[in-house]
C-alpha cells in the first residue's frame, strides 16, 4: 500500500511524510505544513476577531502547559510583541516545575516573564480554604484574573492573551448550554473588549484543538508540564471533554462546527441583549476594578490580616 501524501505537498509538488491527520478538516499533513497550517489558522483568528495588531503590547498568561507556552512561542514567531506572566499557585512540585518551563521558554525566545507568587501575595492555593469557603478552582480563577489585569495594566500592556483551546471553549459552552446559563453564554467570546480599567482579553487558540496545540508545542521542541493541575481531577469540564471527544470521534468536525456556529449565530444576539448590565467601580483598597466596594482579593487579604 502506498503511504498517504501530505495534502499541501501534493498541491505544491513536494513530498514529505504525513505526520498529522486532521479528519475534521479532511487534511493529512507533513510536519512543516502542519506548523504552517496552524500558524495561519491562528493568524486568521486574530484578524477575524480583531484581537490585536503588531502595534499592540501583548501579555500572555502562561501556566507552563502546552497551550499557553505554544501560544507565546507562536505569537513571538509571527512577530507580535508578546511577553509572559506566570502566576505561581504554590502547589508543591507542580508549580515549581511549570514555572521552570515558563522560564525556559522566556530564555529561549528572549522575552520578559513576570512571575507573581501567590504564597508571597496571599497564601498557597491549597491553604486558602482557611479563609474562604469557595473551592480552590474558583479562588484560583479570581486571583488569576486579578493579577493578570493588574500586572498588564501596571506594565503598560494593551491586550491580555490566554491559551484556551477549542476543547476548553467547547466544554465550557456545552456546560453553559446544559444549564442554560445565559449570563455566561453572553460572555463566552474569544474577545472581551476593554471595559474601563479591565484590559481587552483574547483567546487566539479558540479554533485550535487540544491535540493540534500539543503537536505544535512538541514539534517546536518546547517542554511543558504534562500532568493536569492536581485540583482539576474532579472538574466537570474533564467529563464534558470526554463526552465531546466521543462525539468528535463518531463525527469528525462536531466540535468546531458547534463552537463556530455558536459564535456566528447565537453569541451576537446574546451580547446585544445583555449589554452593559454590570456596574463596575474601583476597589476602595487597591484601586482594581470590582463590582463590590472592596474587591475579592482585598477581602481575602483582610481576612488573613494582611491589610
Ligand atoms: S490551575 Fe487553578 Fe486550574 Fe488548578 S486550581 Fe483549578 S483553576 S485546576 S485552570
Ligand atoms: Zn507537506
Ligand atoms: Zn482590592
Short mmCIF file of C-alpha atoms and ligand atoms in Angstrom, two decimals:
data_model
loop_
_atom_site.label_atom_id
_atom_site.label_comp_id
_atom_site.label_asym_id
_atom_site.label_seq_id
_atom_site.Cartn_x
_atom_site.Cartn_y
_atom_site.Cartn_z
CA UNK A 1 0.00 0.00 0.00
CA UNK A 2 1.39 3.45 -0.89
CA UNK A 3 1.68 5.75 2.13
CA UNK A 4 -0.74 8.74 2.14
CA UNK A 5 0.58 12.03 0.74
CA UNK A 6 0.50 15.36 2.55
CA UNK A 7 -2.46 17.34 1.16
CA UNK A 8 -0.41 20.52 0.75
CA UNK A 9 2.72 18.75 -0.54
CA UNK A 10 0.52 17.20 -3.23
CA UNK A 11 -0.54 20.65 -4.41
CA UNK A 12 2.96 22.11 -4.18
CA UNK A 13 4.85 19.24 -5.74
CA UNK A 14 6.89 18.40 -2.60
CA UNK A 15 6.79 15.06 -0.83
CA UNK A 16 7.31 14.86 2.92
CA UNK A 17 5.89 12.06 5.07
CA UNK A 18 2.48 12.65 6.60
CA UNK A 19 2.75 13.19 10.34
CA UNK A 20 -0.64 14.63 11.29
CA UNK A 21 -4.15 13.53 10.40
CA UNK A 22 -6.84 16.18 10.78
CA UNK A 23 -10.11 14.41 9.96
CA UNK A 24 -12.19 17.46 10.98
CA UNK A 25 -10.71 19.34 8.01
CA UNK A 26 -10.07 16.35 5.79
CA UNK A 27 -6.33 17.07 5.84
CA UNK A 28 -3.25 14.88 6.08
CA UNK A 29 -0.17 16.99 6.68
CA UNK A 30 3.58 16.67 6.93
CA UNK A 31 5.24 18.32 9.89
CA UNK A 32 6.22 21.54 8.10
CA UNK A 33 2.84 22.06 6.51
CA UNK A 34 1.06 21.30 9.78
CA UNK A 35 3.05 24.07 11.51
CA UNK A 36 2.30 26.45 8.67
CA UNK A 37 -1.39 25.50 8.67
CA UNK A 38 -1.73 26.03 12.43
CA UNK A 39 0.07 29.37 12.44
CA UNK A 40 -2.06 30.52 9.51
CA UNK A 41 -5.23 29.48 11.30
CA UNK A 42 -4.28 31.38 14.46
CA UNK A 43 -3.28 34.45 12.45
CA UNK A 44 -6.63 34.26 10.71
CA UNK A 45 -8.44 34.03 14.06
CA UNK A 46 -6.52 37.06 15.36
CA UNK A 47 -7.53 39.06 12.29
CA UNK A 48 -11.11 37.82 12.07
CA UNK A 49 -11.91 38.73 15.67
CA UNK A 50 -9.72 41.87 15.59
CA UNK A 51 -7.82 40.64 18.61
CA UNK A 52 -4.67 42.77 18.20
CA UNK A 53 -2.15 44.04 15.70
CA UNK A 54 1.64 44.24 15.59
CA UNK A 55 1.36 47.64 17.31
CA UNK A 56 -0.17 46.13 20.48
CA UNK A 57 1.79 45.08 23.56
CA UNK A 58 0.50 41.63 24.47
CA UNK A 59 0.80 39.90 27.81
CA UNK A 60 0.33 36.13 27.58
CA UNK A 61 -0.81 34.33 30.73
CA UNK A 62 1.44 31.26 30.80
CA UNK A 63 0.77 28.31 33.06
CA UNK A 64 3.66 26.09 31.96
CA UNK A 65 1.22 23.91 29.98
CA UNK A 66 1.28 23.16 26.26
CA UNK A 67 -1.34 25.68 25.17
CA UNK A 68 -0.08 28.85 26.78
CA UNK A 69 3.60 28.12 26.07
CA UNK A 70 2.79 27.20 22.47
CA UNK A 71 0.76 30.39 22.09
CA UNK A 72 3.55 32.58 23.46
CA UNK A 73 6.08 30.95 21.12
CA UNK A 74 3.72 31.29 18.14
CA UNK A 75 3.00 34.98 18.75
CA UNK A 76 6.69 35.68 19.10
CA UNK A 77 7.43 33.74 15.89
CA UNK A 78 4.79 35.66 13.97
CA UNK A 79 6.42 38.93 15.03
CA UNK A 80 3.99 40.07 17.72
CA UNK A 81 5.26 41.99 20.75
CA UNK A 82 4.39 39.41 23.43
CA UNK A 83 5.69 38.92 26.97
CA UNK A 84 4.59 36.35 29.56
CA UNK A 85 3.04 36.32 33.02
CA UNK A 86 3.29 33.25 35.22
CA UNK A 87 1.20 33.03 38.39
CA UNK A 88 2.80 30.61 40.82
CA UNK A 89 -0.05 28.99 42.77
CA UNK A 90 2.28 27.45 45.35
CA UNK A 91 1.29 23.84 44.57
CA UNK A 92 4.19 21.62 45.73
CA UNK A 93 6.29 20.31 42.82
CA UNK A 94 3.65 21.12 40.20
CA UNK A 95 4.18 24.88 40.47
CA UNK A 96 7.97 24.82 40.57
CA UNK A 97 8.12 22.55 37.53
CA UNK A 98 5.65 24.53 35.48
CA UNK A 99 7.39 27.76 36.44
CA UNK A 100 10.69 26.29 35.21
CA UNK A 101 9.14 25.50 31.81
CA UNK A 102 7.82 29.05 31.52
CA UNK A 103 11.26 30.43 32.40
CA UNK A 104 12.95 28.10 29.89
CA UNK A 105 10.79 29.41 27.07
CA UNK A 106 11.32 33.02 28.14
CA UNK A 107 15.09 32.45 27.89
CA UNK A 108 14.78 30.72 24.53
CA UNK A 109 12.77 33.48 22.90
CA UNK A 110 14.46 36.24 24.90
CA UNK A 111 11.25 37.79 26.19
CA UNK A 112 10.28 39.10 29.63
CA UNK A 113 8.45 36.76 32.01
CA UNK A 114 6.75 38.32 35.04
CA UNK A 115 6.18 35.99 37.97
CA UNK A 116 3.59 36.55 40.69
CA UNK A 117 3.91 34.23 43.66
CA UNK A 118 0.61 33.53 45.40
CA UNK A 119 2.48 32.35 48.50
CA UNK A 120 4.03 35.82 48.79
CA UNK A 121 0.93 37.79 47.82
CA UNK A 122 -1.68 35.81 49.78
CA UNK A 123 -1.05 32.12 50.54
CA UNK A 124 -0.54 28.94 48.54
CA UNK A 125 -3.79 27.97 46.80
CA UNK A 126 -4.01 24.79 48.92
CA UNK A 127 -4.07 26.84 52.17
CA UNK A 128 -6.76 29.28 51.10
CA UNK A 129 -9.61 27.16 52.42
CA UNK A 130 -8.79 28.51 55.89
CA UNK A 131 -10.08 31.91 54.79
CA UNK A 132 -12.66 31.11 52.16
CA UNK A 133 -15.35 28.53 51.61
CA UNK A 134 -15.01 28.81 47.85
CA UNK A 135 -13.47 25.79 46.05
CA UNK A 136 -9.79 26.07 45.07
CA UNK A 137 -10.57 26.49 41.35
CA UNK A 138 -13.00 29.31 41.92
CA UNK A 139 -10.47 31.15 44.11
CA UNK A 140 -7.77 30.43 41.59
CA UNK A 141 -9.88 31.98 38.83
CA UNK A 142 -10.46 35.09 40.92
CA UNK A 143 -6.81 35.65 41.83
CA UNK A 144 -5.58 34.87 38.32
CA UNK A 145 -7.98 37.41 36.77
CA UNK A 146 -6.96 39.97 39.38
CA UNK A 147 -3.19 39.67 38.90
CA UNK A 148 -3.38 39.30 35.14
CA UNK A 149 -5.27 42.53 34.83
CA UNK A 150 -3.21 44.34 37.40
CA UNK A 151 0.23 43.37 36.05
CA UNK A 152 -0.82 44.03 32.46
CA UNK A 153 -2.14 47.50 33.27
CA UNK A 154 0.74 48.48 35.53
CA UNK A 155 3.31 47.39 32.95
CA UNK A 156 1.61 49.14 30.05
CA UNK A 157 0.27 46.18 28.01
CA UNK A 158 -2.74 46.70 25.79
CA UNK A 159 -4.06 43.12 25.49
CA UNK A 160 -4.16 40.02 27.67
CA UNK A 161 -3.98 36.68 25.85
CA UNK A 162 -4.78 33.26 27.29
CA UNK A 163 -4.17 29.81 25.84
CA UNK A 164 -7.75 28.47 25.94
CA UNK A 165 -8.09 26.00 23.08
CA UNK A 166 -11.11 24.74 21.14
CA UNK A 167 -11.67 21.81 23.51
CA UNK A 168 -11.69 24.16 26.53
CA UNK A 169 -14.14 26.51 24.85
CA UNK A 170 -16.43 23.75 23.64
CA UNK A 171 -16.51 22.09 27.08
CA UNK A 172 -17.48 25.37 28.74
CA UNK A 173 -20.03 26.12 26.04
CA UNK A 174 -21.57 22.68 26.43
CA UNK A 175 -21.79 23.08 30.18
CA UNK A 176 -23.38 26.52 29.86
CA UNK A 177 -25.90 25.21 27.36
CA UNK A 178 -26.79 22.26 29.60
CA UNK A 179 -27.57 24.73 32.38
CA UNK A 180 -28.83 27.50 30.07
CA UNK A 181 -26.57 29.89 31.86
CA UNK A 182 -27.37 32.90 29.70
CA UNK A 183 -25.10 35.32 31.54
CA UNK A 184 -22.04 33.11 31.00
CA UNK A 185 -23.06 32.32 27.44
CA UNK A 186 -23.22 36.03 26.67
CA UNK A 187 -19.67 36.49 27.89
CA UNK A 188 -18.25 33.43 26.13
CA UNK A 189 -16.49 35.05 23.22
CA UNK A 190 -12.85 34.92 22.06
CA UNK A 191 -12.55 38.68 22.54
CA UNK A 192 -13.73 40.61 25.55
CA UNK A 193 -13.28 44.32 24.87
CA UNK A 194 -11.53 46.59 27.34
CA UNK A 195 -14.04 47.84 29.90
CA UNK A 196 -12.81 50.80 31.90
CA UNK A 197 -9.78 49.55 33.82
CA UNK A 198 -10.30 45.97 32.57
CA UNK A 199 -7.95 45.17 29.72
CA UNK A 200 -9.02 43.59 26.46
CA UNK A 201 -8.86 39.78 26.74
CA UNK A 202 -8.35 37.42 23.83
CA UNK A 203 -8.15 33.69 23.13
CA UNK A 204 -6.19 33.24 19.88
CA UNK A 205 -6.21 29.41 20.12
CA UNK A 206 -10.01 29.16 20.31
CA UNK A 207 -10.15 27.37 16.93
CA UNK A 208 -7.20 25.05 17.64
CA UNK A 209 -7.94 21.69 19.25
CA UNK A 210 -6.07 20.32 22.23
CA UNK A 211 -4.35 17.73 20.07
CA UNK A 212 -3.30 20.28 17.45
CA UNK A 213 -1.99 22.59 20.15
CA UNK A 214 0.02 19.78 21.79
CA UNK A 215 1.56 18.79 18.45
CA UNK A 216 2.53 22.39 17.70
CA UNK A 217 4.28 22.70 21.05
CA UNK A 218 6.02 19.32 20.74
CA UNK A 219 7.13 19.88 17.11
CA UNK A 220 8.69 23.16 18.21
CA UNK A 221 10.69 21.40 20.91
CA UNK A 222 9.03 23.24 23.81
CA UNK A 223 8.96 21.35 27.13
CA UNK A 224 5.77 21.73 29.14
CA UNK A 225 4.13 20.33 32.26
CA UNK A 226 2.23 17.17 31.33
CA UNK A 227 0.17 16.27 34.42
CA UNK A 228 -3.03 18.23 34.96
CA UNK A 229 -3.16 20.57 37.94
CA UNK A 230 -3.95 18.35 40.97
CA UNK A 231 -7.11 20.37 41.64
CA UNK A 232 -8.56 19.68 38.22
CA UNK A 233 -9.18 15.96 38.89
CA UNK A 234 -12.86 16.35 39.76
CA UNK A 235 -13.60 19.21 37.44
CA UNK A 236 -16.79 18.58 35.49
CA UNK A 237 -15.10 20.11 32.44
CA UNK A 238 -13.00 16.94 32.18
CA UNK A 239 -16.17 14.84 32.00
CA UNK A 240 -17.59 17.17 29.37
CA UNK A 241 -14.40 16.91 27.37
CA UNK A 242 -14.53 13.13 27.43
CA UNK A 243 -18.12 13.10 26.25
CA UNK A 244 -17.48 15.64 23.49
CA UNK A 245 -14.46 13.65 22.34
CA UNK A 246 -16.72 10.62 21.81
CA UNK A 247 -18.99 12.74 19.64
CA UNK A 248 -15.99 14.07 17.74
CA UNK A 249 -14.68 10.58 17.05
CA UNK A 250 -18.05 9.45 15.76
CA UNK A 251 -18.40 12.58 13.60
CA UNK A 252 -15.17 14.48 12.96
CA UNK A 253 -15.71 18.23 12.95
CA UNK A 254 -18.50 18.22 15.55
CA UNK A 255 -16.62 20.45 17.99
CA UNK A 256 -15.52 23.13 15.56
CA UNK A 257 -18.97 23.25 13.94
CA UNK A 258 -20.70 23.53 17.32
CA UNK A 259 -18.36 26.28 18.51
CA UNK A 260 -18.16 28.40 15.38
CA UNK A 261 -21.92 28.04 14.91
CA UNK A 262 -22.43 29.45 18.40
CA UNK A 263 -20.07 32.37 17.73
CA UNK A 264 -21.80 33.18 14.47
CA UNK A 265 -25.46 32.59 15.29
CA UNK A 266 -26.11 32.97 18.99
CA UNK A 267 -23.30 34.99 20.60
CA UNK A 268 -24.13 38.29 18.83
CA UNK A 269 -27.80 38.05 19.88
CA UNK A 270 -26.91 37.33 23.50
CA UNK A 271 -24.34 40.13 23.63
CA UNK A 272 -26.88 42.59 22.30
CA UNK A 273 -29.42 41.51 24.93
CA UNK A 274 -27.13 41.71 27.95
CA UNK A 275 -25.11 44.79 27.03
CA UNK A 276 -23.97 46.97 29.94
CA UNK A 277 -25.63 45.16 32.78
CA UNK A 278 -22.74 45.13 35.27
CA UNK A 279 -21.79 48.23 37.18
CA UNK A 280 -18.05 48.47 37.75
CA UNK A 281 -16.36 50.53 40.40
CA UNK A 282 -12.81 50.66 41.75
CA UNK A 283 -11.78 48.77 44.89
CA UNK A 284 -11.53 51.18 47.81
CA UNK A 285 -8.31 49.45 48.97
CA UNK A 286 -6.26 48.58 45.87
CA UNK A 287 -7.95 50.54 43.09
CA UNK A 288 -8.56 47.49 40.89
CA UNK A 289 -11.91 47.15 39.11
CA UNK A 290 -14.63 45.34 41.06
CA UNK A 291 -18.39 45.11 41.41
CA UNK A 292 -18.25 45.47 45.21
CA UNK A 293 -16.78 48.17 47.41
CA UNK A 294 -13.73 46.05 48.28
CA UNK A 295 -12.52 43.54 45.65
CA UNK A 296 -12.42 39.79 46.38
CA UNK A 297 -8.62 39.70 46.66
CA UNK A 298 -8.54 42.55 49.18
CA UNK A 299 -11.37 40.85 51.11
CA UNK A 300 -9.18 37.77 51.32
CA UNK A 301 -6.20 39.83 52.43
CA UNK A 302 -8.37 41.43 55.13
CA UNK A 303 -9.41 38.01 56.44
CA UNK A 304 -5.77 36.95 56.50
CA UNK A 305 -4.86 40.07 58.46
CA UNK A 306 -2.51 41.17 55.67
CA UNK A 307 -4.12 44.60 55.33
S1 LIG B 1 -4.96 25.85 37.81
FE1 LIG B 1 -6.40 26.77 39.20
FE2 LIG B 1 -7.00 25.29 37.09
FE3 LIG B 1 -5.59 24.23 39.14
S2 LIG B 1 -6.54 25.32 40.84
FE4 LIG B 1 -8.21 24.81 39.44
S3 LIG B 1 -8.39 26.64 38.21
S4 LIG B 1 -7.34 23.30 38.11
S5 LIG B 1 -7.10 26.08 35.03
ZN1 LIG B 2 3.54 18.74 3.23
ZN1 LIG B 3 -8.76 45.40 46.02
#
